[in-house]
Amino acid sequence: MSPGALDTAAGADTLPAEPPESSTGRGVRGSLRTGLLLAAVAVPGAVGLSGPSLVLPAIARELHTGLDSASWLMSGYGLGMMLGTPLLTGTAGRRGPRALLLASAGALLLGVLVTLAAGAALGPLVAGRVLLGVGAAGFNVAAFQLAARQPDGRASGVVAIGSAAGGTVGLFIGAAVAAGPGWRACLVLPVLTLAVLPAALRGCAAPAHGPAAGPGPEPARGAGASAASRSFLGLDALAVSRFRAVAAVMLVLATVNFGLVYGAPRRAAALTGWSAVQTGAAGSLATLTGALLSWSLVRAAPRLGLRRTAGLLLGVSFAALALAAFAPWAPLVLLGAGASACVNAGGQGVLTGAGAEAVAPQRRPEAIGLFNLVFLLGAALGPQLAASGGRIAGLGSYVASLVH
């Protein structure tokens, strides 16, 4: 990205300022309450992404299939999220968050019905998971759209942190549910979103105060002729250099983070000989701590400005990658994973609002959907980074042998 991409207009280096002291904290408390509600909308979808991971071997045995085939229950959900983001944003999402929430609920319920009726057939189970992923993606985009209405970035930060935390604890929630109601129940964990749907629908009627409501820069000239054909996916936003810049930063953060989610625990286990349960517990604790600490980044972002915040996020992300790949001791490897989770969650909270502000008000819902699609692309690329990192892991082990 070009050096000036994050500063394309007067004031472009700023983020929503913190509310003034004279507000007596009511606006801040309101943003936090809204953020917690919207996090509850997004968290079950994140739990559904990682929930079946630890029970896939048991599911494969029940279905009399191999683990590679059973892994499509994970891949199908991720595919559904990638498809659902532009699909629901470009259709129901164009009529506002309420329509998006209702369409997402419909997809989610259909996915639950297909999954529960599938029996032991892998194909229908995967189809049900794809539909669940579509619904979860819509809920995630709606949560960020509603958070962007708030007068500061705190609500978006809470949603991002909640989503990151949900993906972390989903491993253990899924295993616990599988041990109780059964493995099929852990496949439909996103249905928990419906418990907070009525409250979220009531929130759609609240007045907008944040980026989605105010004036903003129009897309670059030349985009207007093809706006109708491009707005379905929110591609109008790509004509704005500031949006491209923050989306590129988010892609890097998400790719590194999800690469370490998969790769760092394996490196830690190779260095220590920990069991899978021990490694999973330590890795989840590290990433959950990082996700929760990202709140400090969200709070500091308005004071730092966008360019310095983006530089800090990228610097910590690359340092975390280097630490997790080359550190000779497992605690340092997991520290790298936790630091990456911190900047990933904080970056999603801060950069979503910055990306929304970069485009015209009428294009902001689609732009937020496109931004979330970029995040999901990073989530898909990350495991590939980890899978191709065997040489890096081997080099890390070699460094460890030199130290010892």
Tab-separated table of C-alpha atoms in Angstrom:
chain	number	residue	atom	x	y	z
A	1	MET	CA	0.000	0.000	0.000
A	2	SER	CA	1.168	3.536	-0.650
A	3	PRO	CA	2.492	5.606	2.278
A	4	GLY	CA	-0.347	8.078	1.978
A	5	ALA	CA	-3.148	5.583	1.535
A	6	LEU	CA	-4.275	5.999	5.126
A	7	ASP	CA	-4.311	9.778	4.830
A	8	THR	CA	-6.205	10.560	1.645
A	9	ALA	CA	-8.233	13.485	2.933
A	10	ALA	CA	-8.178	16.039	5.645
A	11	GLY	CA	-8.815	14.307	8.879
A	12	ALA	CA	-8.333	10.862	7.367
A	13	ASP	CA	-5.726	9.985	9.960
A	14	THR	CA	-8.246	10.321	12.743
A	15	LEU	CA	-10.514	7.784	14.323
A	16	PRO	CA	-13.763	8.551	16.171
A	17	ALA	CA	-12.762	10.619	19.155
A	18	GLU	CA	-13.496	9.532	22.680
A	19	PRO	CA	-16.629	11.142	24.127
A	20	PRO	CA	-15.989	14.383	26.048
A	21	GLU	CA	-15.809	14.366	29.811
A	22	SER	CA	-19.033	16.412	29.963
A	23	SER	CA	-20.993	13.475	28.608
A	24	THR	CA	-20.856	11.987	32.151
A	25	GLY	CA	-20.015	8.646	30.637
A	26	ARG	CA	-23.559	7.922	29.474
A	27	GLY	CA	-22.534	7.654	25.820
A	28	VAL	CA	-19.616	5.401	26.707
A	29	ARG	CA	-21.784	3.120	28.840
A	30	GLY	CA	-24.368	3.005	26.067
A	31	SER	CA	-21.739	1.982	23.515
A	32	LEU	CA	-20.452	-0.729	25.817
A	33	ARG	CA	-23.945	-2.104	26.474
A	34	THR	CA	-24.677	-2.111	22.762
A	35	GLY	CA	-21.325	-3.732	22.054
A	36	LEU	CA	-21.994	-6.520	24.545
A	37	LEU	CA	-25.391	-7.226	22.993
A	38	LEU	CA	-23.961	-7.283	19.489
A	39	ALA	CA	-21.049	-9.447	20.635
A	40	ALA	CA	-23.661	-11.948	21.821
A	41	VAL	CA	-25.017	-11.902	18.251
A	42	ALA	CA	-21.599	-12.675	16.743
A	43	VAL	CA	-20.054	-15.019	19.338
A	44	PRO	CA	-22.107	-18.188	18.585
A	45	GLY	CA	-21.002	-18.031	14.957
A	46	ALA	CA	-17.355	-17.935	16.045
A	47	VAL	CA	-17.978	-20.809	18.456
A	48	GLY	CA	-19.497	-22.787	15.591
A	49	LEU	CA	-16.334	-22.332	13.538
A	50	SER	CA	-14.050	-24.064	16.047
A	51	GLY	CA	-16.543	-26.090	18.120
A	52	PRO	CA	-16.327	-29.420	16.246
A	53	SER	CA	-12.517	-29.427	16.026
A	54	LEU	CA	-11.696	-31.667	18.969
A	55	VAL	CA	-14.543	-34.115	18.307
A	56	LEU	CA	-13.935	-34.646	14.577
A	57	PRO	CA	-12.292	-38.066	15.182
A	58	ALA	CA	-15.373	-39.233	17.113
A	59	ILE	CA	-17.671	-37.882	14.393
A	60	ALA	CA	-15.631	-39.680	11.722
A	61	ARG	CA	-16.035	-42.964	13.620
A	62	GLU	CA	-19.786	-42.456	13.975
A	63	LEU	CA	-20.116	-41.730	10.262
A	64	HIS	CA	-17.790	-44.607	9.295
A	65	THR	CA	-15.619	-42.282	7.285
A	66	GLY	CA	-12.102	-40.932	7.406
A	67	LEU	CA	-10.952	-37.876	9.299
A	68	ASP	CA	-10.151	-36.084	6.052
A	69	SER	CA	-13.745	-36.492	4.909
A	70	ALA	CA	-15.135	-35.478	8.292
A	71	SER	CA	-13.051	-32.312	8.163
A	72	TRP	CA	-15.467	-31.034	5.525
A	73	LEU	CA	-17.784	-30.299	8.435
A	74	MET	CA	-15.274	-27.582	9.320
A	75	SER	CA	-14.446	-26.504	5.774
A	76	GLY	CA	-18.115	-26.382	4.779
A	77	TYR	CA	-18.886	-23.990	7.609
A	78	GLY	CA	-16.031	-21.707	6.605
A	79	LEU	CA	-17.161	-21.857	2.985
A	80	GLY	CA	-20.667	-20.910	4.076
A	81	MET	CA	-19.334	-17.888	5.939
A	82	MET	CA	-17.367	-16.741	2.895
A	83	LEU	CA	-20.407	-17.165	0.634
A	84	GLY	CA	-22.862	-15.708	3.097
A	85	THR	CA	-20.990	-12.469	3.651
A	86	PRO	CA	-21.417	-11.029	0.126
A	87	LEU	CA	-24.663	-12.896	-0.549
A	88	LEU	CA	-26.646	-11.634	2.439
A	89	THR	CA	-24.963	-8.227	2.515
A	90	GLY	CA	-25.739	-7.591	-1.142
A	91	THR	CA	-29.382	-8.730	-0.888
A	92	ALA	CA	-31.143	-8.462	2.458
A	93	GLY	CA	-28.360	-6.285	3.875
A	94	ARG	CA	-29.187	-3.516	1.401
A	95	ARG	CA	-32.522	-3.094	3.217
A	96	GLY	CA	-30.796	-2.532	6.537
A	97	PRO	CA	-29.597	-4.536	9.556
A	98	ARG	CA	-33.107	-5.706	10.498
A	99	ALA	CA	-33.655	-7.426	7.149
A	100	LEU	CA	-30.139	-8.866	7.353
A	101	LEU	CA	-30.794	-10.291	10.816
A	102	LEU	CA	-34.055	-11.903	9.718
A	103	ALA	CA	-32.509	-13.407	6.577
A	104	SER	CA	-29.609	-14.745	8.646
A	105	ALA	CA	-32.012	-16.309	11.117
A	106	GLY	CA	-33.803	-18.029	8.241
A	107	ALA	CA	-30.563	-19.482	6.874
A	108	LEU	CA	-29.543	-20.562	10.373
A	109	LEU	CA	-32.831	-22.352	11.069
A	110	LEU	CA	-32.699	-24.089	7.706
A	111	GLY	CA	-29.167	-25.235	8.469
A	112	VAL	CA	-30.239	-26.621	11.845
A	113	LEU	CA	-33.109	-28.563	10.246
A	114	VAL	CA	-30.874	-30.032	7.546
A	115	THR	CA	-28.174	-30.981	10.058
A	116	LEU	CA	-30.570	-32.641	12.488
A	117	ALA	CA	-32.392	-34.520	9.716
A	118	ALA	CA	-29.236	-35.702	7.942
A	119	GLY	CA	-28.773	-38.899	9.928
A	120	ALA	CA	-25.351	-40.414	9.305
A	121	ALA	CA	-24.987	-39.063	5.761
A	122	LEU	CA	-21.950	-36.839	5.475
A	123	GLY	CA	-23.150	-34.902	2.424
A	124	PRO	CA	-26.325	-33.510	4.022
A	125	LEU	CA	-24.421	-32.789	7.227
A	126	VAL	CA	-21.931	-30.695	5.284
A	127	ALA	CA	-24.799	-28.948	3.468
A	128	GLY	CA	-26.351	-28.118	6.832
A	129	ARG	CA	-23.062	-26.716	8.058
A	130	VAL	CA	-22.755	-24.563	4.925
A	131	LEU	CA	-26.192	-23.080	5.635
A	132	LEU	CA	-25.235	-22.508	9.271
A	133	GLY	CA	-22.120	-20.687	8.078
A	134	VAL	CA	-24.208	-18.481	5.775
A	135	GLY	CA	-26.447	-17.512	8.687
A	136	ALA	CA	-23.511	-16.918	11.023
A	137	ALA	CA	-21.845	-14.669	8.437
A	138	GLY	CA	-24.985	-12.564	8.142
A	139	PHE	CA	-25.246	-12.177	11.904
A	140	ASN	CA	-21.588	-11.164	12.070
A	141	VAL	CA	-21.986	-8.475	9.411
A	142	ALA	CA	-25.205	-7.190	11.024
A	143	ALA	CA	-23.447	-6.946	14.390
A	144	PHE	CA	-20.691	-4.772	12.921
A	145	GLN	CA	-23.194	-2.665	10.964
A	146	LEU	CA	-25.137	-1.899	14.144
A	147	ALA	CA	-21.921	-1.317	16.102
A	148	ALA	CA	-20.813	1.223	13.494
A	149	ARG	CA	-23.863	3.346	14.391
A	150	GLN	CA	-22.380	4.117	17.794
A	151	PRO	CA	-20.614	7.449	18.429
A	152	ASP	CA	-17.194	5.839	18.971
A	153	GLY	CA	-15.314	2.655	18.118
A	154	ARG	CA	-15.924	0.879	21.414
A	155	ALA	CA	-18.945	-1.126	20.278
A	156	SER	CA	-17.101	-2.455	17.216
A	157	GLY	CA	-14.155	-3.296	19.472
A	158	VAL	CA	-16.356	-5.276	21.861
A	159	VAL	CA	-17.880	-7.212	18.947
A	160	ALA	CA	-14.426	-8.050	17.558
A	161	ILE	CA	-13.114	-9.111	20.958
A	162	GLY	CA	-16.190	-11.227	21.616
A	163	SER	CA	-15.879	-12.922	18.246
A	164	ALA	CA	-12.199	-13.695	18.832
A	165	ALA	CA	-12.925	-15.014	22.323
A	166	GLY	CA	-15.762	-17.165	20.980
A	167	GLY	CA	-13.487	-18.790	18.444
A	168	THR	CA	-10.994	-19.547	21.214
A	169	VAL	CA	-13.371	-21.101	23.742
A	170	GLY	CA	-15.329	-22.885	21.009
A	171	LEU	CA	-12.878	-25.794	21.182
A	172	PHE	CA	-13.878	-26.543	24.755
A	173	ILE	CA	-17.568	-25.673	24.387
A	174	GLY	CA	-17.836	-28.051	21.446
A	175	ALA	CA	-16.118	-30.876	23.330
A	176	ALA	CA	-18.340	-30.367	26.387
A	177	VAL	CA	-21.547	-30.308	24.332
A	178	ALA	CA	-20.456	-33.420	22.434
A	179	ALA	CA	-19.888	-35.213	25.735
A	180	GLY	CA	-23.426	-34.281	26.836
A	181	PRO	CA	-26.170	-33.961	24.199
A	182	GLY	CA	-23.901	-35.464	21.555
A	183	TRP	CA	-21.709	-34.570	18.605
A	184	ARG	CA	-24.613	-33.458	16.423
A	185	ALA	CA	-25.449	-30.747	18.955
A	186	CYS	CA	-21.933	-29.318	18.700
A	187	LEU	CA	-22.480	-28.874	14.958
A	188	VAL	CA	-25.422	-26.498	15.499
A	189	LEU	CA	-23.965	-24.265	18.208
A	190	PRO	CA	-24.554	-21.105	16.106
A	191	VAL	CA	-28.281	-21.524	16.817
A	192	LEU	CA	-27.596	-19.904	20.216
A	193	THR	CA	-27.664	-16.560	18.401
A	194	LEU	CA	-31.450	-16.825	18.208
A	195	ALA	CA	-31.640	-16.298	21.981
A	196	VAL	CA	-30.545	-12.655	21.560
A	197	LEU	CA	-32.223	-12.038	18.198
A	198	PRO	CA	-35.280	-10.217	19.658
A	199	ALA	CA	-33.054	-7.761	21.535
A	200	ALA	CA	-30.919	-7.195	18.438
A	201	LEU	CA	-34.026	-6.504	16.345
A	202	ARG	CA	-35.163	-3.908	18.872
A	203	GLY	CA	-31.727	-2.305	18.610
A	204	CYS	CA	-32.244	-1.825	14.867
A	205	ALA	CA	-34.808	0.865	15.671
A	206	ALA	CA	-32.302	2.939	17.669
A	207	PRO	CA	-31.043	6.148	16.005
A	208	ALA	CA	-27.666	5.980	14.318
A	209	HIS	CA	-24.872	8.123	15.782
A	210	GLY	CA	-21.682	6.690	14.312
A	211	PRO	CA	-19.995	6.378	10.941
A	212	ALA	CA	-23.030	4.858	9.294
A	213	ALA	CA	-25.031	8.014	9.929
A	214	GLY	CA	-22.737	10.907	9.143
A	215	PRO	CA	-21.499	12.359	5.911
A	216	GLY	CA	-18.527	10.790	4.254
A	217	PRO	CA	-16.381	10.964	1.151
A	218	GLU	CA	-17.860	9.766	-2.100
A	219	PRO	CA	-16.179	6.969	-4.039
A	220	ALA	CA	-13.499	7.971	-6.506
A	221	ARG	CA	-14.652	9.445	-9.795
A	222	GLY	CA	-15.144	6.894	-12.507
A	223	ALA	CA	-16.825	4.404	-10.211
A	224	GLY	CA	-20.310	5.856	-10.713
A	225	ALA	CA	-20.931	4.342	-14.152
A	226	SER	CA	-20.637	0.780	-12.854
A	227	ALA	CA	-21.919	1.388	-9.330
A	228	ALA	CA	-25.108	-0.591	-9.768
A	229	SER	CA	-23.290	-3.725	-10.901
A	230	ARG	CA	-20.538	-3.441	-8.320
A	231	SER	CA	-22.548	-2.529	-5.231
A	232	PHE	CA	-23.909	-6.052	-4.768
A	233	LEU	CA	-20.609	-7.115	-3.243
A	234	GLY	CA	-19.696	-3.707	-1.899
A	235	LEU	CA	-16.933	-3.455	-4.475
A	236	ASP	CA	-17.511	0.285	-4.751
A	237	ALA	CA	-15.380	0.548	-1.630
A	238	LEU	CA	-12.337	-0.698	-3.526
A	239	ALA	CA	-12.315	2.575	-5.460
A	240	VAL	CA	-11.373	4.344	-2.206
A	241	SER	CA	-7.667	4.111	-1.392
A	242	ARG	CA	-8.217	4.439	2.357
A	243	PHE	CA	-10.597	1.459	2.367
A	244	ARG	CA	-8.124	-0.609	0.354
A	245	ALA	CA	-5.382	0.262	2.825
A	246	VAL	CA	-7.274	-0.705	5.989
A	247	ALA	CA	-8.590	-3.864	4.286
A	248	ALA	CA	-5.037	-4.841	3.342
A	249	VAL	CA	-3.912	-4.362	6.952
A	250	MET	CA	-6.807	-6.530	8.149
A	251	LEU	CA	-5.945	-9.244	5.634
A	252	VAL	CA	-2.386	-9.417	6.965
A	253	LEU	CA	-3.512	-9.478	10.604
A	254	ALA	CA	-6.101	-12.216	10.014
A	255	THR	CA	-3.769	-14.358	7.908
A	256	VAL	CA	-1.011	-14.277	10.512
A	257	ASN	CA	-3.428	-14.841	13.379
A	258	PHE	CA	-5.212	-17.862	11.938
A	259	GLY	CA	-1.912	-19.302	10.803
A	260	LEU	CA	-0.695	-19.171	14.392
A	261	VAL	CA	-3.994	-20.502	15.750
A	262	TYR	CA	-3.240	-23.703	13.842
A	263	GLY	CA	0.560	-23.688	13.873
A	264	ALA	CA	1.662	-22.325	17.249
A	265	PRO	CA	0.131	-25.109	19.392
A	266	ARG	CA	1.870	-27.740	17.262
A	267	ARG	CA	5.210	-25.989	17.698
A	268	ALA	CA	4.636	-25.759	21.434
A	269	ALA	CA	3.815	-29.467	21.616
A	270	ALA	CA	6.917	-30.342	19.582
A	271	LEU	CA	9.098	-28.347	21.980
A	272	THR	CA	7.586	-29.735	25.179
A	273	GLY	CA	5.970	-33.089	24.507
A	274	TRP	CA	2.674	-31.841	25.949
A	275	SER	CA	-0.449	-33.878	25.303
A	276	ALA	CA	-3.165	-32.562	23.008
A	277	VAL	CA	-5.310	-31.540	25.973
A	278	GLN	CA	-2.440	-29.723	27.680
A	279	THR	CA	-1.462	-27.981	24.463
A	280	GLY	CA	-5.051	-27.008	23.713
A	281	ALA	CA	-5.569	-25.591	27.191
A	282	ALA	CA	-2.343	-23.570	27.117
A	283	GLY	CA	-2.926	-22.312	23.588
A	284	SER	CA	-6.519	-21.299	24.306
A	285	LEU	CA	-5.479	-19.466	27.452
A	286	ALA	CA	-2.827	-17.524	25.542
A	287	THR	CA	-5.100	-16.505	22.665
A	288	LEU	CA	-8.063	-15.729	24.914
A	289	THR	CA	-5.861	-13.480	27.056
A	290	GLY	CA	-4.624	-11.728	23.933
A	291	ALA	CA	-8.160	-11.212	22.643
A	292	LEU	CA	-9.280	-9.693	25.931
A	293	LEU	CA	-6.230	-7.422	26.121
A	294	SER	CA	-7.076	-6.047	22.692
A	295	TRP	CA	-9.533	-3.735	24.435
A	296	SER	CA	-6.574	-1.557	25.364
A	297	LEU	CA	-5.792	-1.139	21.654
A	298	VAL	CA	-9.371	-0.157	20.895
A	299	ARG	CA	-9.274	2.476	23.645
A	300	ALA	CA	-5.904	3.863	22.524
A	301	ALA	CA	-6.713	4.032	18.799
A	302	PRO	CA	-8.501	7.432	18.800
A	303	ARG	CA	-5.473	9.028	20.486
A	304	LEU	CA	-2.923	7.364	18.210
A	305	GLY	CA	-4.654	8.077	14.914
A	306	LEU	CA	-5.201	5.621	12.091
A	307	ARG	CA	-1.728	5.555	10.537
A	308	ARG	CA	0.096	4.983	13.811
A	309	THR	CA	-2.503	2.436	14.909
A	310	ALA	CA	-2.117	0.510	11.653
A	311	GLY	CA	1.665	0.600	11.973
A	312	LEU	CA	1.479	-0.671	15.546
A	313	LEU	CA	-0.883	-3.494	14.555
A	314	LEU	CA	1.343	-4.643	11.699
A	315	GLY	CA	4.524	-4.364	13.755
A	316	VAL	CA	3.136	-6.476	16.596
A	317	SER	CA	1.696	-9.000	14.124
A	318	PHE	CA	5.023	-9.571	12.364
A	319	ALA	CA	6.867	-9.726	15.685
A	320	ALA	CA	4.338	-12.296	16.930
A	321	LEU	CA	4.860	-14.401	13.805
A	322	ALA	CA	8.631	-14.332	14.241
A	323	LEU	CA	8.364	-15.191	17.938
A	324	ALA	CA	6.007	-18.123	17.357
A	325	ALA	CA	8.112	-19.468	14.487
A	326	PHE	CA	11.617	-19.123	15.955
A	327	ALA	CA	11.370	-18.938	19.751
A	328	PRO	CA	13.135	-21.909	21.368
A	329	TRP	CA	10.717	-22.203	24.317
A	330	ALA	CA	7.018	-23.026	24.280
A	331	PRO	CA	5.925	-20.117	26.532
A	332	LEU	CA	7.428	-17.664	24.031
A	333	VAL	CA	5.726	-19.465	21.139
A	334	LEU	CA	2.369	-19.115	22.897
A	335	LEU	CA	3.172	-15.499	23.770
A	336	GLY	CA	3.488	-14.876	20.043
A	337	ALA	CA	0.108	-16.524	19.436
A	338	GLY	CA	-1.466	-14.392	22.169
A	339	ALA	CA	0.049	-11.184	20.793
A	340	SER	CA	-1.284	-12.015	17.333
A	341	ALA	CA	-4.771	-12.644	18.770
A	342	CYS	CA	-4.569	-9.268	20.502
A	343	VAL	CA	-3.820	-7.240	17.378
A	344	ASN	CA	-6.193	-9.323	15.252
A	345	ALA	CA	-9.181	-8.648	17.517
A	346	GLY	CA	-8.184	-5.047	18.147
A	347	GLY	CA	-7.559	-4.460	14.467
A	348	GLN	CA	-10.926	-5.853	13.469
A	349	GLY	CA	-12.644	-3.552	15.954
A	350	VAL	CA	-10.721	-0.423	14.939
A	351	LEU	CA	-10.351	-0.971	11.201
A	352	THR	CA	-13.978	-1.931	10.552
A	353	GLY	CA	-15.078	1.531	11.624
A	354	ALA	CA	-12.243	3.189	9.705
A	355	GLY	CA	-13.189	1.312	6.549
A	356	ALA	CA	-16.845	2.272	6.941
A	357	GLU	CA	-15.942	5.943	7.323
A	358	ALA	CA	-13.912	5.853	4.119
A	359	VAL	CA	-16.939	5.418	1.834
A	360	ALA	CA	-20.189	7.254	1.192
A	361	PRO	CA	-22.907	6.687	3.823
A	362	GLN	CA	-25.192	4.772	1.453
A	363	ARG	CA	-22.382	2.317	0.664
A	364	ARG	CA	-21.300	1.619	4.229
A	365	PRO	CA	-23.366	-1.530	4.905
A	366	GLU	CA	-21.947	-3.204	1.774
A	367	ALA	CA	-18.446	-1.945	2.622
A	368	ILE	CA	-18.643	-3.522	6.074
A	369	GLY	CA	-19.694	-6.788	4.441
A	370	LEU	CA	-16.740	-6.615	2.064
A	371	PHE	CA	-14.414	-5.851	4.961
A	372	ASN	CA	-15.661	-8.942	6.810
A	373	LEU	CA	-15.117	-10.980	3.658
A	374	VAL	CA	-11.488	-9.809	3.647
A	375	PHE	CA	-11.206	-10.975	7.266
A	376	LEU	CA	-12.617	-14.403	6.333
A	377	LEU	CA	-10.171	-14.615	3.435
A	378	GLY	CA	-7.374	-14.184	5.958
A	379	ALA	CA	-8.942	-16.916	8.086
A	380	ALA	CA	-8.810	-19.239	5.072
A	381	LEU	CA	-5.249	-18.304	4.079
A	382	GLY	CA	-3.863	-18.607	7.608
A	383	PRO	CA	-4.022	-22.398	7.887
A	384	GLN	CA	-2.266	-22.629	4.519
A	385	LEU	CA	0.510	-20.502	5.978
A	386	ALA	CA	0.743	-22.905	8.910
A	387	ALA	CA	0.625	-25.993	6.691
A	388	SER	CA	3.502	-24.716	4.584
A	389	GLY	CA	5.484	-23.691	7.660
A	390	GLY	CA	7.115	-27.026	8.318
A	391	ARG	CA	10.458	-25.688	7.216
A	392	ILE	CA	10.111	-22.746	9.600
A	393	ALA	CA	9.177	-25.084	12.439
A	394	GLY	CA	12.178	-27.248	11.624
A	395	LEU	CA	14.432	-24.208	11.699
A	396	GLY	CA	12.945	-23.240	15.060
A	397	SER	CA	13.758	-26.690	16.445
A	398	TYR	CA	17.294	-26.358	15.100
A	399	VAL	CA	17.681	-23.011	16.879
A	400	ALA	CA	16.364	-24.615	20.062
A	401	SER	CA	18.980	-27.371	19.806
A	402	LEU	CA	21.697	-24.730	19.478
A	403	VAL	CA	20.474	-22.992	22.619
A	404	HIS	CA	20.498	-26.213	24.580
